[in-house]
Amino acid sequence: MYKLYSMQRSGNSYKVRLALALLNAPYRAIEIDILRGESRTPEFLAKNPSGQVPLLEVAEGRFLAESNAILWYVAGGTSLAPDTQIERAEALQWMFFEQHALEPNIGAAYFWLSLVKGGRTLQTHALEDWMERGYAALQVMENHLKTNQYFAAGQLTVADIALYGYTHVADRCDYDLATFPAIRAWLRRVEQTSGFVDMEWRPEIEHSPGIAAEA
């Protein structure tokens, strides 16, 4: 059984929880609150030197980091992975896009505006860039979705899950999706998929024992 170290409110962590739910794959969830420094403890850094979540333990002592790498791993051989070489490459294309165009902007805005107390004041200098680049990424997605139901292979794949993670919370951090009807329709399609769970859904969660011991 997988062991997933994740943070409930993290979009990157949610992507993995959503994929596992859609696949009905069993796993143990361990909550790591990065805002409390739980990903920077010596114990966690020994598992993932980058000090980030999500982190998936795929076998005893074998850890896989980076949300989209984890998605690619758990989707292998399932309906969430495209069948053909070109469709797999297209899915990866959109997953790379998510990490270089969407997550650094909408993801950053979500983190600082929705999760960090006083984050708006702390990041005033960055907001304009996040908005400009985030809207540009949304427009790329909108243009694709005008003529496609999904992002690769004509069906729901890990590419959609990767992009859904932060797109669905864009309205929580100043982005207005009113002018992106194709994106809004796509969000509804994802949410209507059998097995879908929202970000607030909680599996049985264990908490970091080091932090629990300090509480």
CSV table of C-alpha atoms in Angstrom, one decimal:
chain,number,residue,atom,x,y,z
A,1,MET,CA,0.0,0.0,0.0
A,2,TYR,CA,1.2,3.5,-0.8
A,3,LYS,CA,2.1,6.0,1.9
A,4,LEU,CA,1.3,9.5,0.9
A,5,TYR,CA,2.8,12.5,2.7
A,6,SER,CA,0.7,15.5,1.7
A,7,MET,CA,-0.9,18.8,2.9
A,8,GLN,CA,-4.6,19.0,2.8
A,9,ARG,CA,-4.7,22.5,1.4
A,10,SER,CA,-1.9,22.1,-1.1
A,11,GLY,CA,-3.0,21.9,-4.8
A,12,ASN,CA,0.0,19.8,-5.7
A,13,SER,CA,-0.9,17.3,-2.9
A,14,TYR,CA,-4.6,17.3,-3.9
A,15,LYS,CA,-3.7,16.3,-7.4
A,16,VAL,CA,-2.2,13.0,-6.1
A,17,ARG,CA,-5.1,12.4,-3.7
A,18,LEU,CA,-7.6,13.0,-6.6
A,19,ALA,CA,-5.8,10.6,-8.9
A,20,LEU,CA,-5.7,7.9,-6.2
A,21,ALA,CA,-9.4,8.4,-5.5
A,22,LEU,CA,-10.3,8.1,-9.2
A,23,LEU,CA,-8.3,4.9,-9.4
A,24,ASN,CA,-9.7,3.6,-6.1
A,25,ALA,CA,-6.1,2.9,-5.0
A,26,PRO,CA,-5.6,2.3,-1.3
A,27,TYR,CA,-3.0,4.4,0.5
A,28,ARG,CA,-2.1,5.8,3.9
A,29,ALA,CA,-2.2,9.6,4.2
A,30,ILE,CA,0.1,11.4,6.5
A,31,GLU,CA,-0.6,15.1,6.9
A,32,ILE,CA,2.5,17.4,6.6
A,33,ASP,CA,1.8,21.1,7.3
A,34,ILE,CA,4.5,23.0,5.5
A,35,LEU,CA,3.4,26.2,7.1
A,36,ARG,CA,4.4,24.7,10.5
A,37,GLY,CA,7.8,23.6,9.2
A,38,GLU,CA,6.8,19.9,9.2
A,39,SER,CA,8.5,19.3,5.8
A,40,ARG,CA,11.8,20.8,7.1
A,41,THR,CA,12.4,18.3,9.9
A,42,PRO,CA,15.5,16.1,9.7
A,43,GLU,CA,13.2,13.1,9.5
A,44,PHE,CA,11.3,14.4,6.5
A,45,LEU,CA,14.3,15.7,4.7
A,46,ALA,CA,15.8,12.3,5.0
A,47,LYS,CA,12.9,11.1,2.9
A,48,ASN,CA,12.8,14.1,0.5
A,49,PRO,CA,15.8,16.4,0.6
A,50,SER,CA,13.8,19.1,-1.3
A,51,GLY,CA,11.5,19.4,1.8
A,52,GLN,CA,8.3,19.4,-0.3
A,53,VAL,CA,5.0,17.6,-0.5
A,54,PRO,CA,3.5,15.6,-1.9
A,55,LEU,CA,5.8,12.6,-1.4
A,56,LEU,CA,4.8,9.1,-2.2
A,57,GLU,CA,6.4,6.0,-0.5
A,58,VAL,CA,6.0,3.4,-3.2
A,59,ALA,CA,7.8,0.7,-1.4
A,60,GLU,CA,9.7,0.4,1.9
A,61,GLY,CA,12.2,3.2,1.9
A,62,ARG,CA,11.6,4.1,-1.8
A,63,PHE,CA,10.2,7.6,-2.2
A,64,LEU,CA,8.9,9.5,-5.2
A,65,ALA,CA,8.7,13.3,-5.1
A,66,GLU,CA,7.2,15.9,-7.5
A,67,SER,CA,3.4,15.8,-8.0
A,68,ASN,CA,3.4,15.2,-11.7
A,69,ALA,CA,6.0,12.5,-11.5
A,70,ILE,CA,3.8,10.8,-8.9
A,71,LEU,CA,0.8,11.2,-11.1
A,72,TRP,CA,2.6,9.6,-14.0
A,73,TYR,CA,3.7,6.7,-11.8
A,74,VAL,CA,0.3,5.9,-10.2
A,75,ALA,CA,-1.5,6.2,-13.6
A,76,GLY,CA,0.7,3.7,-15.4
A,77,GLY,CA,-1.3,0.9,-16.9
A,78,THR,CA,-4.6,2.5,-15.9
A,79,SER,CA,-7.4,4.5,-17.7
A,80,LEU,CA,-5.7,7.7,-16.7
A,81,ALA,CA,-2.7,7.0,-18.8
A,82,PRO,CA,-3.0,7.4,-22.6
A,83,ASP,CA,-2.4,4.4,-24.7
A,84,THR,CA,-0.3,5.6,-27.6
A,85,GLN,CA,3.1,7.1,-27.7
A,86,ILE,CA,1.9,10.4,-29.1
A,87,GLU,CA,-0.9,10.7,-26.7
A,88,ARG,CA,1.4,10.0,-23.8
A,89,ALA,CA,3.7,12.8,-25.1
A,90,GLU,CA,0.8,15.2,-25.4
A,91,ALA,CA,-0.3,14.4,-21.8
A,92,LEU,CA,3.3,15.1,-20.7
A,93,GLN,CA,3.3,18.3,-22.7
A,94,TRP,CA,0.4,19.7,-20.7
A,95,MET,CA,1.9,18.4,-17.4
A,96,PHE,CA,5.1,20.4,-18.2
A,97,PHE,CA,2.9,23.4,-19.1
A,98,GLU,CA,1.2,23.1,-15.8
A,99,GLN,CA,4.4,23.2,-13.9
A,100,HIS,CA,6.1,26.1,-15.8
A,101,ALA,CA,3.1,28.3,-16.6
A,102,LEU,CA,0.2,27.6,-14.3
A,103,GLU,CA,1.6,26.4,-10.9
A,104,PRO,CA,4.2,29.2,-10.6
A,105,ASN,CA,1.5,31.8,-11.0
A,106,ILE,CA,-1.9,30.6,-10.0
A,107,GLY,CA,-0.4,28.2,-7.5
A,108,ALA,CA,1.8,30.9,-6.0
A,109,ALA,CA,-1.1,33.3,-5.8
A,110,TYR,CA,-3.3,30.6,-4.1
A,111,PHE,CA,-0.6,29.9,-1.6
A,112,TRP,CA,0.1,33.5,-0.6
A,113,LEU,CA,-3.4,34.9,-0.8
A,114,SER,CA,-5.4,31.9,0.5
A,115,LEU,CA,-3.0,30.1,2.9
A,116,VAL,CA,-0.5,32.5,4.4
A,117,LYS,CA,-1.8,35.0,6.9
A,118,GLY,CA,-0.8,38.5,5.6
A,119,GLY,CA,0.4,37.0,2.4
A,120,ARG,CA,-1.2,39.6,0.2
A,121,THR,CA,0.8,42.3,1.9
A,122,LEU,CA,4.0,40.3,1.8
A,123,GLN,CA,3.7,39.6,-1.9
A,124,THR,CA,2.3,42.9,-3.2
A,125,HIS,CA,5.2,43.3,-5.5
A,126,ALA,CA,4.6,39.9,-7.2
A,127,LEU,CA,0.8,40.0,-7.6
A,128,GLU,CA,0.8,41.9,-10.9
A,129,ASP,CA,3.1,39.4,-12.6
A,130,TRP,CA,1.2,36.4,-11.2
A,131,MET,CA,-2.0,37.9,-12.5
A,132,GLU,CA,-0.6,38.6,-16.0
A,133,ARG,CA,1.1,35.3,-16.4
A,134,GLY,CA,-1.7,33.3,-14.8
A,135,TYR,CA,-4.3,34.8,-17.1
A,136,ALA,CA,-2.0,34.1,-20.1
A,137,ALA,CA,-1.8,30.4,-19.0
A,138,LEU,CA,-5.6,30.2,-18.6
A,139,GLN,CA,-6.1,31.6,-22.1
A,140,VAL,CA,-3.9,28.9,-23.6
A,141,MET,CA,-6.0,26.3,-21.8
A,142,GLU,CA,-9.2,28.0,-22.9
A,143,ASN,CA,-8.1,28.0,-26.5
A,144,HIS,CA,-7.4,24.3,-26.4
A,145,LEU,CA,-10.7,23.5,-24.7
A,146,LYS,CA,-12.8,25.4,-27.2
A,147,THR,CA,-12.3,22.4,-29.5
A,148,ASN,CA,-11.4,19.6,-27.1
A,149,GLN,CA,-13.2,18.0,-24.2
A,150,TYR,CA,-10.0,17.1,-22.4
A,151,PHE,CA,-6.3,17.9,-22.7
A,152,ALA,CA,-5.0,14.6,-24.2
A,153,ALA,CA,-6.3,11.4,-25.8
A,154,GLY,CA,-9.9,12.7,-25.9
A,155,GLN,CA,-10.5,11.5,-22.4
A,156,LEU,CA,-9.7,12.3,-18.8
A,157,THR,CA,-6.0,11.7,-18.1
A,158,VAL,CA,-3.4,12.7,-15.6
A,159,ALA,CA,-2.9,15.8,-17.7
A,160,ASP,CA,-6.4,17.0,-16.7
A,161,ILE,CA,-5.7,16.1,-13.0
A,162,ALA,CA,-2.5,18.1,-13.1
A,163,LEU,CA,-4.2,21.1,-14.5
A,164,TYR,CA,-7.3,20.8,-12.4
A,165,GLY,CA,-5.3,21.1,-9.1
A,166,TYR,CA,-4.8,24.8,-9.2
A,167,THR,CA,-7.2,25.9,-11.9
A,168,HIS,CA,-10.2,25.0,-9.7
A,169,VAL,CA,-9.0,27.3,-6.9
A,170,ALA,CA,-8.1,30.2,-9.2
A,171,ASP,CA,-11.2,32.1,-8.1
A,172,ARG,CA,-10.0,32.0,-4.5
A,173,CYS,CA,-7.0,34.1,-5.4
A,174,ASP,CA,-8.3,37.0,-7.5
A,175,TYR,CA,-8.6,35.3,-10.8
A,176,ASP,CA,-12.0,35.7,-12.6
A,177,LEU,CA,-13.0,32.8,-14.7
A,178,ALA,CA,-16.1,34.5,-16.1
A,179,THR,CA,-14.4,35.0,-19.5
A,180,PHE,CA,-13.3,31.4,-19.7
A,181,PRO,CA,-16.4,29.4,-20.5
A,182,ALA,CA,-14.6,26.4,-21.9
A,183,ILE,CA,-12.5,26.1,-18.8
A,184,ARG,CA,-15.6,26.3,-16.6
A,185,ALA,CA,-17.2,23.5,-18.6
A,186,TRP,CA,-14.1,21.4,-18.3
A,187,LEU,CA,-14.0,21.9,-14.6
A,188,ARG,CA,-17.6,20.6,-14.4
A,189,ARG,CA,-16.7,17.6,-16.5
A,190,VAL,CA,-13.8,16.6,-14.2
A,191,GLU,CA,-16.0,17.0,-11.2
A,192,GLN,CA,-18.7,14.8,-12.7
A,193,THR,CA,-16.2,11.9,-13.1
A,194,SER,CA,-17.0,8.8,-11.1
A,195,GLY,CA,-14.8,8.7,-8.0
A,196,PHE,CA,-14.1,12.4,-7.9
A,197,VAL,CA,-13.3,13.9,-4.5
A,198,ASP,CA,-12.8,17.6,-3.8
A,199,MET,CA,-9.9,19.2,-2.0
A,200,GLU,CA,-11.7,19.3,1.3
A,201,TRP,CA,-12.3,15.5,1.3
A,202,ARG,CA,-10.2,13.8,3.9
A,203,PRO,CA,-9.0,10.2,3.8
A,204,GLU,CA,-8.1,8.7,7.1
A,205,ILE,CA,-5.1,10.9,7.9
A,206,GLU,CA,-2.1,10.3,10.2
A,207,HIS,CA,-0.2,13.3,11.4
A,208,SER,CA,3.5,13.8,11.5
A,209,PRO,CA,4.6,12.0,14.7
A,210,GLY,CA,7.4,14.5,15.4
A,211,ILE,CA,5.0,17.5,15.4
A,212,ALA,CA,2.3,15.6,17.3
A,213,ALA,CA,4.8,14.8,20.0
A,214,GLU,CA,5.6,18.5,20.4
A,215,ALA,CA,1.9,19.6,20.6
